[in-house]
Amino acid sequence: MAETLTTPRPPAAGVGATRSEEVLVLDFGGQYSQLIARRVRECGVFSELLPHTIDIEEIKRRAPRGLILSGGPASVYADGAPRLRGELLELGIPVLGICYGMQAMVLELGGRVEGASVGEFGRSHLHVREHGRLLAELPDEQSCWMSHRDTVYEAPPGFTALASSSESPVAALENTERGLYGIQFHPEVVHTPYGGAILTRFLEDICGCDMSWTAASVVEEQVARIREQVGNGRVICGLSGGVDSSVAALLVHKAVGDQLTCVFVDHGLMRKNEGEQVIAAFRDHYKVPLVAVDAEQRFLERLKGVTEPEQKRKIIGAEFIRTFEEQAAALGNPKYLVQGTLYSDVIESGGGHGAATIKSHHNVGGLPDDLEFELVEPLRMLFKDEVRQVGLELGLPERLVWRQPFPGPGLAIRIVGGEVTKDRLEILRDADYVLQDEIRSAGMYRELWQSFCVLPGDLRTVGVQGDERTYGYVVVIRAVTSDDAMTADWARLPYDLLERVASRMINEIPQVNRVVLDITSKPPGTIEWE
Ligand code: XMP
């Protein structure tokens, strides 16, 4: 089932409200805004991304140690460009403006921002003229990542211009007395080698943070929160084998023990041994009450003759819900449902701030809106990498912690252009196993976002093995690198690895006589084939 289930959720605000030390990122719509919050957390300071329109009283109430103004796609002069409210610069809280955030600050305070004839996109060279407080102890010359067309030509009165680049006369500035700082480049991306150092300088030296937050510190806090929410109520959790639902379940189990029952619906569309691994980890190792439902038969029955991708998804989604509801009823309909909702889901679904809409197909295999559960969402404030850290902290096996994303409808959407049958699932599972095995042995599993096989269901091709003509299945290898599945590139797997994979597949799986590699990036392709 999908790692991300959706039913209505409470608003995000207040997630970090009890934390004594936090730095808030105000979102002006930049593509890297989430990443800024992630980097701040990596530095050891809790951070949340909030809309730039957030009520100033709310900021005062939370009393963050610092504010970061994100980048944004607009020109500060564009119609409807998000405006920076001057009061935000008067709160006595240090402010760091990044890219658009800096330009908006400069504009507000009377400096000069203009559209440059040439934009500056990608790697650029930063020349530090004065180090000031923000760039103290950093090299005079460094590379950085830029993405802007408007440029600051003159710092506002009272500010010191610290650095320039080829297209930015003022690429960094500060007013230490007022606690206002700005950089034109993006410290949050890896292509700015001193980005982490600059963020640390801002957080530690300028905001005075103690830099001690870790994802693991969330464990105790969440355990307390879950206990408070659930009391002595009964809780149910749909386990998918993915890291999100696994970590969420373990946190809840730590909080309320056997009040939790996990339900693992094995729809027969999982990868090889995956169901057994989930059962071994939860039931045997963690002693979490677990109902494992062998539902292969009924899913395959419903999928008979179906080839159209969306129809498959609908059928699997509906069947999943039916199975889950039956189990919930058998357990006396617990009041609470655990969901592995992540912070990025909260942001993407607009829970944080009316931003982008979530990709609808990601919810297939999830639960519908009208189920009568109260949600327990212990991962609502965590990014994916942080969930992994918490998983490791809780002793979750590495295999589960680092598992690549796997779609809710499972292998059913990887048998394309033909019916999903048990035989074909077996072939695909075996092929997938060979691929994973070789990729793991080559130490490449973690660097790939996803690696899997696709089986064109009705297609056969001619081959020759021994002295005999064969007529067999084609297996497609699909391996991609990506940060977030929104875009992806095909992975350049080494030739010798590909050769081993192909020859093992053909030797070990009698029905397969040809192996091909998918070299389409996303866009224009998608990661899955349907
Ligand atoms: P695409 O194929 O659209 O996939 O590039 C992007 C990411 O979403 C996953 N995916 C799904 N996940 N239910 C899911 O839970 C689905 O129906 C589904 N379809 C695609 C895909 O594996 C990739 O990670």
Short mmCIF file of N, CA and C and ligand atoms in Angstrom, two decimals, residues 2 313 361-362 364 405-409 413-414 449-450 485 522 526-528, ligand 1:
data_model
loop_
_atom_site.label_atom_id
_atom_site.label_comp_id
_atom_site.label_asym_id
_atom_site.label_seq_id
_atom_site.Cartn_x
_atom_site.Cartn_y
_atom_site.Cartn_z
N ALA A 2 0.29 2.35 -0.35
CA ALA A 2 1.08 3.57 -0.49
C ALA A 2 1.67 3.96 0.85
N ARG A 313 -5.25 0.73 -10.80
CA ARG A 313 -5.06 1.48 -9.56
C ARG A 313 -6.37 1.56 -8.77
N HIS A 361 -2.11 10.48 -7.87
CA HIS A 361 -1.95 9.03 -7.94
C HIS A 361 -1.12 8.48 -6.78
N HIS A 362 -0.45 9.36 -6.07
CA HIS A 362 0.35 8.86 -4.96
C HIS A 362 -0.49 8.35 -3.82
N VAL A 364 -3.09 6.39 -4.25
CA VAL A 364 -3.71 5.12 -4.56
C VAL A 364 -3.17 4.07 -3.60
N PRO A 405 11.57 3.85 -2.62
CA PRO A 405 10.11 3.98 -2.71
C PRO A 405 9.52 2.87 -3.58
N PHE A 406 8.33 2.44 -3.19
CA PHE A 406 7.66 1.37 -3.93
C PHE A 406 6.19 1.76 -4.02
N PRO A 407 5.62 1.75 -5.21
CA PRO A 407 4.25 2.27 -5.35
C PRO A 407 3.21 1.38 -4.66
N GLY A 408 2.16 2.00 -4.19
CA GLY A 408 1.08 1.26 -3.53
C GLY A 408 0.56 0.09 -4.36
N PRO A 409 0.28 0.29 -5.66
CA PRO A 409 -0.24 -0.82 -6.46
C PRO A 409 0.82 -1.86 -6.81
N ILE A 413 1.52 -2.48 -11.52
CA ILE A 413 1.69 -1.42 -12.52
C ILE A 413 3.04 -1.55 -13.23
N ARG A 414 3.71 -2.68 -13.00
CA ARG A 414 4.96 -2.94 -13.72
C ARG A 414 4.81 -4.10 -14.69
N TRP A 449 17.47 6.35 -6.71
CA TRP A 449 16.16 6.67 -6.12
C TRP A 449 15.27 5.44 -6.20
N GLN A 450 15.23 4.84 -7.38
CA GLN A 450 14.49 3.60 -7.56
C GLN A 450 15.20 2.75 -8.60
N ALA A 485 11.39 12.58 -6.94
CA ALA A 485 10.49 11.90 -7.90
C ALA A 485 9.76 12.87 -8.84
N LYS A 522 12.91 11.80 -16.65
CA LYS A 522 11.58 12.35 -16.33
C LYS A 522 11.72 13.84 -16.10
N THR A 526 7.85 9.06 -17.28
CA THR A 526 7.62 9.01 -15.83
C THR A 526 8.55 7.92 -15.31
N ILE A 527 8.62 7.81 -14.00
CA ILE A 527 9.51 6.79 -13.45
C ILE A 527 8.90 5.41 -13.71
N GLU A 528 7.66 5.24 -13.31
CA GLU A 528 6.97 3.98 -13.61
C GLU A 528 6.56 3.99 -15.08
P1 XMP B 1 5.96 8.55 -11.77
O1 XMP B 1 5.84 7.22 -12.41
O2 XMP B 1 4.71 9.39 -11.86
O3 XMP B 1 6.16 8.25 -10.24
O4 XMP B 1 7.18 9.30 -12.24
C1 XMP B 1 6.65 9.14 -9.27
C2 XMP B 1 6.80 8.37 -7.97
O5 XMP B 1 5.52 7.91 -7.54
C3 XMP B 1 5.50 6.50 -7.45
N1 XMP B 1 4.18 6.06 -7.91
C4 XMP B 1 3.18 5.67 -7.09
N2 XMP B 1 3.15 5.55 -5.74
N3 XMP B 1 0.92 4.77 -5.90
C5 XMP B 1 2.00 5.08 -5.16
O6 XMP B 1 1.96 4.94 -3.95
C6 XMP B 1 0.89 4.87 -7.25
O7 XMP B 1 -0.12 4.57 -7.89
C7 XMP B 1 2.09 5.34 -7.88
N4 XMP B 1 2.45 5.56 -9.17
C8 XMP B 1 3.72 6.00 -9.16
C9 XMP B 1 6.64 6.03 -8.32
O8 XMP B 1 7.12 4.75 -7.93
C10 XMP B 1 7.65 7.12 -8.11
O9 XMP B 1 8.34 6.95 -6.89
#
